mmCIF file of C-alpha atoms in Angstrom:
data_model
loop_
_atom_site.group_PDB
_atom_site.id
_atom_site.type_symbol
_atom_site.label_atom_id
_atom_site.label_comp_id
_atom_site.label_asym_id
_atom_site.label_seq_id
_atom_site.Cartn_x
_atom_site.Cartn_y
_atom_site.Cartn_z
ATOM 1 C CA UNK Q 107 13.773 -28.637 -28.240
ATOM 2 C CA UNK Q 108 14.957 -27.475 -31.486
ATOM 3 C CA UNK Q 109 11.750 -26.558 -33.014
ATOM 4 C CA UNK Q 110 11.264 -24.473 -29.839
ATOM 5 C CA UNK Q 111 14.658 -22.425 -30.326
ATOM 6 C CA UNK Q 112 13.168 -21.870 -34.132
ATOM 7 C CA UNK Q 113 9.713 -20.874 -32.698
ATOM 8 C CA UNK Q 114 11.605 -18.396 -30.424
ATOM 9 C CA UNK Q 115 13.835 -17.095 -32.823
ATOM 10 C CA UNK Q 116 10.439 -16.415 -35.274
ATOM 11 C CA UNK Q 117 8.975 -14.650 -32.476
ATOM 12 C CA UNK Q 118 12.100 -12.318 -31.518
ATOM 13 C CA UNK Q 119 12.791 -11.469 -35.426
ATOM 14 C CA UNK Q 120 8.962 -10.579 -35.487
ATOM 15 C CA UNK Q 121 9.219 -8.090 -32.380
ATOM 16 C CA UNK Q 122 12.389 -6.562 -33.719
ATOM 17 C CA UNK Q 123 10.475 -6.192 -37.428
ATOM 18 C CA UNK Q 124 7.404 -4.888 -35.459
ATOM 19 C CA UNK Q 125 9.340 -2.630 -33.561
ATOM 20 C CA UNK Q 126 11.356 -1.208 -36.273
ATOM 21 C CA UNK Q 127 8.539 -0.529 -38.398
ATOM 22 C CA UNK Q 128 7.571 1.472 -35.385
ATOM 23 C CA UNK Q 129 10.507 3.672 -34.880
ATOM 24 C CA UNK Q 130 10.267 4.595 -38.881
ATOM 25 C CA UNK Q 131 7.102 5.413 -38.576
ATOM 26 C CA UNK Q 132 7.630 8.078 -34.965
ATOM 27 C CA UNK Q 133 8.246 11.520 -35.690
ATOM 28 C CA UNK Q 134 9.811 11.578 -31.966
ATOM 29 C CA UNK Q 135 11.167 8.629 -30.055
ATOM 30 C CA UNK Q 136 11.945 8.489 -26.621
ATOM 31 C CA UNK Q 137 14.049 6.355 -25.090
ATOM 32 C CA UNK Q 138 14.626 5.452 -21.113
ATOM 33 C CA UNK Q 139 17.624 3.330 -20.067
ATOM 34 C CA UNK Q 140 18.296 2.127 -17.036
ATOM 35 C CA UNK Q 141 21.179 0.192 -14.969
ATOM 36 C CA UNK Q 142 20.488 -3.125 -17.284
ATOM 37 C CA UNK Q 143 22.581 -1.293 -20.020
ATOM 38 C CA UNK Q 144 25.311 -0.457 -18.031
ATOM 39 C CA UNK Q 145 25.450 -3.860 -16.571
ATOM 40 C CA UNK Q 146 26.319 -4.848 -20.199
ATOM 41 C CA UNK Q 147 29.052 -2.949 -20.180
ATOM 42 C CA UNK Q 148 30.598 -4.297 -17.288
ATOM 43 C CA UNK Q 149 29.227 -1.284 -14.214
ATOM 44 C CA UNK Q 150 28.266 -2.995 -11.440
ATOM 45 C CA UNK Q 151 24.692 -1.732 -10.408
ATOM 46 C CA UNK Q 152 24.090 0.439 -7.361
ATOM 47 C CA UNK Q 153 23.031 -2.233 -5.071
ATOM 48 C CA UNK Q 154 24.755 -5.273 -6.600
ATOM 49 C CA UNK Q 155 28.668 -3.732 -6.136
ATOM 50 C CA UNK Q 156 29.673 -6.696 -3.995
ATOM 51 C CA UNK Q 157 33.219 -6.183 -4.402
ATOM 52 C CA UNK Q 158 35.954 -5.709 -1.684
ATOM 53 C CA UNK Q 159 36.004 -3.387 1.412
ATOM 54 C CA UNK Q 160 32.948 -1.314 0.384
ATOM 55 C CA UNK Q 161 30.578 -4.435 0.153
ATOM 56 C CA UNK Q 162 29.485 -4.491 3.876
ATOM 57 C CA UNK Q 163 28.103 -1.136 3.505
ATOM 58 C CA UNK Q 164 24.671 -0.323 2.701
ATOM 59 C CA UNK Q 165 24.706 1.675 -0.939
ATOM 60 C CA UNK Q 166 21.889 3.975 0.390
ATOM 61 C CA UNK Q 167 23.937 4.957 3.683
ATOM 62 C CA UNK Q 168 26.470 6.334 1.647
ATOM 63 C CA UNK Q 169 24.205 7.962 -0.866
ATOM 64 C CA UNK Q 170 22.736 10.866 1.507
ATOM 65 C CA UNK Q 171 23.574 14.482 2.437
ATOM 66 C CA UNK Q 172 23.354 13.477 5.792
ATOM 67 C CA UNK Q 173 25.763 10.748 5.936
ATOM 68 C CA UNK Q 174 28.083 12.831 3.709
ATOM 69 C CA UNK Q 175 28.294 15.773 6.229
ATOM 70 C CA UNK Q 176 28.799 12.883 8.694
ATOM 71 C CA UNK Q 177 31.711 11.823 7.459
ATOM 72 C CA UNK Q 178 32.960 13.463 4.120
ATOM 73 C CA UNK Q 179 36.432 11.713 3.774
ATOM 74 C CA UNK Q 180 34.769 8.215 4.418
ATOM 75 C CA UNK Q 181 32.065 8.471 1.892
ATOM 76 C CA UNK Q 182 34.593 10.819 -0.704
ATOM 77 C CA UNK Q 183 36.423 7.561 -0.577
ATOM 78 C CA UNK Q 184 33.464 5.173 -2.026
ATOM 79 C CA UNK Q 185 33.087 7.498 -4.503
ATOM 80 C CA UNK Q 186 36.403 7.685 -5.900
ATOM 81 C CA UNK Q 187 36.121 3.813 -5.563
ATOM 82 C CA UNK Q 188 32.261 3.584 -7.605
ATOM 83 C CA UNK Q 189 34.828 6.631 -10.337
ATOM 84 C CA UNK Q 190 37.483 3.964 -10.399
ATOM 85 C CA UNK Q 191 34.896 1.097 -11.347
ATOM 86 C CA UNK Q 192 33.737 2.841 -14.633
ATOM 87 C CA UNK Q 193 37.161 4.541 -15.787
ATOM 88 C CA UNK Q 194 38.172 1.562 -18.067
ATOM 89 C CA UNK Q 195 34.440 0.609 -18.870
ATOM 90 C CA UNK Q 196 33.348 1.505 -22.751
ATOM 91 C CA UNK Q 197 30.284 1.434 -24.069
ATOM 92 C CA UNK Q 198 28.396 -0.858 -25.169
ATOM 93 C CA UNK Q 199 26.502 -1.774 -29.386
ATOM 94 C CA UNK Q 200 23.591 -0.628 -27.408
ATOM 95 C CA UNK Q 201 24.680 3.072 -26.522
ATOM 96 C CA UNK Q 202 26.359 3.295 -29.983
ATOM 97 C CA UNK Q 203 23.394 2.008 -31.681
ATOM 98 C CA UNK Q 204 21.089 5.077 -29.922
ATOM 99 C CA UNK Q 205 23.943 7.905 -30.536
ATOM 100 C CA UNK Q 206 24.802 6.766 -33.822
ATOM 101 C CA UNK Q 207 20.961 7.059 -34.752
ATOM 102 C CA UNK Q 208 20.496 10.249 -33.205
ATOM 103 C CA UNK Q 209 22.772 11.370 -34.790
ATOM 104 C CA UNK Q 210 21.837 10.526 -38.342
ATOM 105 C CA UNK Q 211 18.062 11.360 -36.852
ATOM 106 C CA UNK Q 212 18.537 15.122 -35.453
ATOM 107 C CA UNK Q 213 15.522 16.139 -33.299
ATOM 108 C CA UNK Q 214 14.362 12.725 -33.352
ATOM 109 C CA UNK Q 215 15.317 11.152 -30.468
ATOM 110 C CA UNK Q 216 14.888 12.039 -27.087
ATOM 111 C CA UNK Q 217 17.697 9.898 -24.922
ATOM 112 C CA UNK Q 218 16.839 10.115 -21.089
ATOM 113 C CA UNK Q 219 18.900 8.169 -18.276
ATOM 114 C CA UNK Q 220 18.762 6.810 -14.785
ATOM 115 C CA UNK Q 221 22.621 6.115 -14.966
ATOM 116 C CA UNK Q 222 25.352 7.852 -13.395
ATOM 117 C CA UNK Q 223 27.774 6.607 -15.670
ATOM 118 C CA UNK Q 224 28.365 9.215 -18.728
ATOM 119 C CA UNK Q 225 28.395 6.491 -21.083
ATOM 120 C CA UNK Q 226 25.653 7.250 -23.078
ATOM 121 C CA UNK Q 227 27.643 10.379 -23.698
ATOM 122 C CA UNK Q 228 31.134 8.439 -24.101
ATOM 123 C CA UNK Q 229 29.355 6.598 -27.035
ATOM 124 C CA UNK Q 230 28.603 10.105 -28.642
ATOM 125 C CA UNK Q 231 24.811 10.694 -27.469
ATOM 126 C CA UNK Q 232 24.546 14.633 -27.167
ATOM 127 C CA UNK Q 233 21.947 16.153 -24.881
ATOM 128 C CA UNK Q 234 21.177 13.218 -22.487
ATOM 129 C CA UNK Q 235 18.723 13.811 -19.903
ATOM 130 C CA UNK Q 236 20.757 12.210 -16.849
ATOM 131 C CA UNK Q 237 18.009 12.176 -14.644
ATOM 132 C CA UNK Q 238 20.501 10.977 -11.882
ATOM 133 C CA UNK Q 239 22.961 13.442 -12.118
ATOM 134 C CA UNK Q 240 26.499 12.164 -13.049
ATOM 135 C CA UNK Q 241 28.968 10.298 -11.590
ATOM 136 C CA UNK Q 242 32.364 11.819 -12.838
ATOM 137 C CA UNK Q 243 31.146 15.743 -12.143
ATOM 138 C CA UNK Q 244 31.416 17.182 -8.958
ATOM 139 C CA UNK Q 245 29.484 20.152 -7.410
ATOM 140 C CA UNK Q 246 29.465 22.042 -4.275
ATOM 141 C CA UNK Q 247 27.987 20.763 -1.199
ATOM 142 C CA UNK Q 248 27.159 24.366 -0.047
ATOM 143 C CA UNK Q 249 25.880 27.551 -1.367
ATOM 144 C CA UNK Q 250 28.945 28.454 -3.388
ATOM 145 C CA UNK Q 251 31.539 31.646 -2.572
ATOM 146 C CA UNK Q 252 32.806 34.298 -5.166
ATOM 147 C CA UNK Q 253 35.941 32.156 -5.097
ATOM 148 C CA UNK Q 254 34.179 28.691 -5.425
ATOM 149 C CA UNK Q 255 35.796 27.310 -8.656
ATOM 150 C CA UNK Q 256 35.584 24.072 -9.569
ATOM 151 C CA UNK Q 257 37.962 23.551 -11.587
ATOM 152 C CA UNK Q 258 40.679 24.780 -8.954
ATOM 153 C CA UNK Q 259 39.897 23.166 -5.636
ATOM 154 C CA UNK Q 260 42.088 22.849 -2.839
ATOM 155 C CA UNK Q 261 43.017 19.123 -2.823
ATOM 156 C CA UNK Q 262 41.789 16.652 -0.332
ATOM 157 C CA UNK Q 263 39.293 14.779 0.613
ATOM 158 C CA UNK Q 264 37.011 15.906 -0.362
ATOM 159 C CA UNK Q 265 38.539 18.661 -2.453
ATOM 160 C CA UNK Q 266 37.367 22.207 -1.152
ATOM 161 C CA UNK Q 267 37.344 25.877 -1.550
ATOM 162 C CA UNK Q 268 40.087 27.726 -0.395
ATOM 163 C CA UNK Q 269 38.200 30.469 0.656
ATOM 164 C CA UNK Q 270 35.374 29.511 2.190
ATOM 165 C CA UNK Q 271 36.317 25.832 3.449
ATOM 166 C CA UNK Q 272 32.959 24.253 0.928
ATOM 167 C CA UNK Q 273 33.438 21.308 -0.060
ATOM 168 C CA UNK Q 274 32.741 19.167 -3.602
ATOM 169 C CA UNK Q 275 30.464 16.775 -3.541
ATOM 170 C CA UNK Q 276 29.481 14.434 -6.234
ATOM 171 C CA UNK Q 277 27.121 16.045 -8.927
ATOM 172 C CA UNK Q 278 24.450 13.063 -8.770
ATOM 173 C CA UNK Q 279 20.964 12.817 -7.014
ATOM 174 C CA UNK Q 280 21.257 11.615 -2.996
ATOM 175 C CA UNK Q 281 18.795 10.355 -1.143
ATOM 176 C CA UNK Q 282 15.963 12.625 -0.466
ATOM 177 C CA UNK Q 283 17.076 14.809 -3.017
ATOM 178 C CA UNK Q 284 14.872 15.841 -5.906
ATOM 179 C CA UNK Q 285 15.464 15.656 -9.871
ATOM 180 C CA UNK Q 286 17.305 18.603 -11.617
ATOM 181 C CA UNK Q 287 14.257 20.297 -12.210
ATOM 182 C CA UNK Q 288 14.898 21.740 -15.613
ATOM 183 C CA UNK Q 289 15.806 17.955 -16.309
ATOM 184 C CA UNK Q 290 13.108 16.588 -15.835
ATOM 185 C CA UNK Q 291 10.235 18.709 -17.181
ATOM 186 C CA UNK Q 292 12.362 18.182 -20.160
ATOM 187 C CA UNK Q 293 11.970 14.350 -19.614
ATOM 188 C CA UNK Q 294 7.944 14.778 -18.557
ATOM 189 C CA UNK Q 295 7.661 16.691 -22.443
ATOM 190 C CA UNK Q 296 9.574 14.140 -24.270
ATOM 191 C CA UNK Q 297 6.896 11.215 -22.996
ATOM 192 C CA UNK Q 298 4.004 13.350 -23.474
ATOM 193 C CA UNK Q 299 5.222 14.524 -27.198
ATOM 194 C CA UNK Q 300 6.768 11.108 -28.127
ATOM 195 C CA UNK Q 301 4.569 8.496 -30.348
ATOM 196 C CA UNK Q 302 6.958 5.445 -29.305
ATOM 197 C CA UNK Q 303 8.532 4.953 -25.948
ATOM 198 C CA UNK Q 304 11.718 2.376 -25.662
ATOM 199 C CA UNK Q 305 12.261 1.806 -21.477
ATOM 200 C CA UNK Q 306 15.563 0.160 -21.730
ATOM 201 C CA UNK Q 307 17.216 -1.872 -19.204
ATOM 202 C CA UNK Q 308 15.235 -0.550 -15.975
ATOM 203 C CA UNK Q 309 13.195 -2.332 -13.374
ATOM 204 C CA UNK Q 310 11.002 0.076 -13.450
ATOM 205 C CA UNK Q 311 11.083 0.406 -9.485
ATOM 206 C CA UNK Q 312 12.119 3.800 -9.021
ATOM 207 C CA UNK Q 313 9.937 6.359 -9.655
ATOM 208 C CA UNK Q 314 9.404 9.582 -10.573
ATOM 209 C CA UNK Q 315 11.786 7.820 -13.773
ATOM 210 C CA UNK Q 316 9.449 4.823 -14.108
ATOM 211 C CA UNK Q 317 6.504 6.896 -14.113
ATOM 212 C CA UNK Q 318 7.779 8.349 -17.646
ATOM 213 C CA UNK Q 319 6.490 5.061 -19.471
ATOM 214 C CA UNK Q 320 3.194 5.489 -17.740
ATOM 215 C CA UNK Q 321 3.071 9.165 -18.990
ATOM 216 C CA UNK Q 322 3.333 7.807 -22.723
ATOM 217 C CA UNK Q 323 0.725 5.250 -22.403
ATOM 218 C CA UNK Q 324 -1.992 7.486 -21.137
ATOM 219 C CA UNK Q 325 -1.066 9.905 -24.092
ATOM 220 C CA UNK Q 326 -1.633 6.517 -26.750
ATOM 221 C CA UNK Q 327 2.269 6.608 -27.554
ATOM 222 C CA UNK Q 328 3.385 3.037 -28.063
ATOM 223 C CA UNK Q 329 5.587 1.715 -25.078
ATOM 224 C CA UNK Q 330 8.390 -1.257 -25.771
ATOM 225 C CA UNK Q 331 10.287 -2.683 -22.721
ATOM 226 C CA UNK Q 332 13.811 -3.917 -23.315
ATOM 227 C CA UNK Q 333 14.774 -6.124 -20.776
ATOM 228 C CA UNK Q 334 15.839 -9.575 -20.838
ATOM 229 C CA UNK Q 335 14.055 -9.747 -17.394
ATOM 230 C CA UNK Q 336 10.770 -9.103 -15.768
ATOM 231 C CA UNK Q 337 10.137 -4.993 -15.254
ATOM 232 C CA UNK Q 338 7.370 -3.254 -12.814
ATOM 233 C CA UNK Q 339 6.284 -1.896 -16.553
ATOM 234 C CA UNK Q 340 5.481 -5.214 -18.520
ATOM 235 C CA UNK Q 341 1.753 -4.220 -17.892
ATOM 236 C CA UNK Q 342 1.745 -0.984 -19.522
ATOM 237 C CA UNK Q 343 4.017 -2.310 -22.812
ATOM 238 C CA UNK Q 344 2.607 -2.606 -26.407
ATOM 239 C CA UNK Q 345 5.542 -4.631 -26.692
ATOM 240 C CA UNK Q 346 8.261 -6.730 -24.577
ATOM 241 C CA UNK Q 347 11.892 -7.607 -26.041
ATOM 242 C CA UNK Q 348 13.181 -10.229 -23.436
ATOM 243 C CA UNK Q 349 17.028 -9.879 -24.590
ATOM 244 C CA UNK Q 350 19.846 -7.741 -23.539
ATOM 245 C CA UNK Q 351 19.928 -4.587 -25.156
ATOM 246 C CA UNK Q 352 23.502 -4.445 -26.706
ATOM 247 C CA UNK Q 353 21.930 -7.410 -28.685
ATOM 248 C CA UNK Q 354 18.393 -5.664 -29.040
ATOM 249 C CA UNK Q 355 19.004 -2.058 -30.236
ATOM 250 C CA UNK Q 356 21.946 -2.203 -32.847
ATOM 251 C CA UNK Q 357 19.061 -4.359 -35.044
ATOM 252 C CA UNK Q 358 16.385 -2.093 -33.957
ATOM 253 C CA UNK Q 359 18.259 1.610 -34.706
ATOM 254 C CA UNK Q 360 20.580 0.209 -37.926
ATOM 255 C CA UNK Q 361 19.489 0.565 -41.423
ATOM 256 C CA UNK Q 362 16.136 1.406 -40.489
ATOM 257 C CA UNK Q 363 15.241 0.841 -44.702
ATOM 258 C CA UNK Q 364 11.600 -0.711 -44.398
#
């Protein structure tokens, strides 16, 4: 049993060597997270929120256009609950270790996101691609009036327009709803362009998002997958880190001196 932990400790400090060596040697890495890293921080995941009241509802009931013009107050409500859930969470090494390398890195890194969180950009990451939208922004619902402002909504809930009677919705993707474009084409050029993909965290279930590390492989970048469980992507890896990734990218990103 021992001289299995030692064999599996040789093999993880070999990955992380491996897959440093890689990042130092990419002109352009890009890097997709998904709910795993939040989980690390304490979010609960879209469908795993078993907590309280809200529990018996079905996450993807809530999530829609149509059941939010079926009932705005009710669903308003969940939100503010899913807003309450993050407002004490921090982030994690592993979004400190990406900004604080970006940041040291400029025009190196391309961070992209299936979270709704913001805390990639609590931990200091600037232009994340939040494929999702995000959680603590609001838009409007409707095509927006002169007097539409929202920063000055009448309260409620949901908050609306005075003038017109729209109402805010939260600013991530529903149901049926497409990707920001501009957002994503930006996401589509950063696999295309990059020579190492990290996927980070994700199950790599929902697509278009998942089909980003399939976009890197058929243009020969190298693919990694971060995750200390089984992903829809092992297949398409060069390499797979089976550990969480607050553990995983503070040794990949820090000190990169090869």
């Amino acid at each position: 049993m021992v001289q299995a932990l030692i064999d599996n400790s040789s093999t993880w400090a070999r990955s992380i060597a491996t897959v440093r060596h890689w990042i130092h040697e990419a002109q352009h890495v890009a890097v997709l997270t998904g709910a795993g890293v939040s989980a690390e921080s304490g979010v609960p995941t879209f469908r795993d929120d078993t907590s309280g009241y809200w529990a018996k509802f079905k996450p993807e009931e809530m999530a829609s256009e149509a059941g939010y013009r079926k009932d705005p107050p009710y669903v308003w409500r969940w939100y503010e609950h899913r807003r309450a859930q993050i407002a004490g969470v921090e982030p994690n090494a592993g979004h400190l270790a990406l900004a604080q390398w970006a940041q040291q890195h400029p025009g190196r890194m391309t961070l992209i996101t299936q979270n709704v969180d913001g805390l990639h950009q609590q931990a200091g990451s600037c232009d994340v691609l939040s494929l999702h939208g995000e959680l603590r922004k609001n838009r409007w619902l409707n095509r927006r009036c002169a007097q539409c402002d929202l920063d000055n909504p009448a309260p409620g809930e949901p908050p609306h327009c005075p003038a017109c009677g729209n109402l805010l919705r939260p600013a991530v993707v529903w149901f049926g709803e497409s990707l920001p474009g501009a957002t994503w084409a930006k996401a589509e050029q950063a696999a295309e362009e990059c020579q190492l993909m990290l996927v980070v965290g994700t199950s790599g279930a929902v697509y278009p998002a998942a089909g980003l590390a399939k976009i890197a492989r058929r243009t020969d970048s190298r693919v990694v997958i971060i995750n200390p469980h089984a992903s829809e992507l092992d297949s398409v890896a060069d390499h797979l880190i089976a550990m969480p990734s607050a553990q995983v990218l503070p040794l990949l990103f820090s000190s990169l001196e090869l």
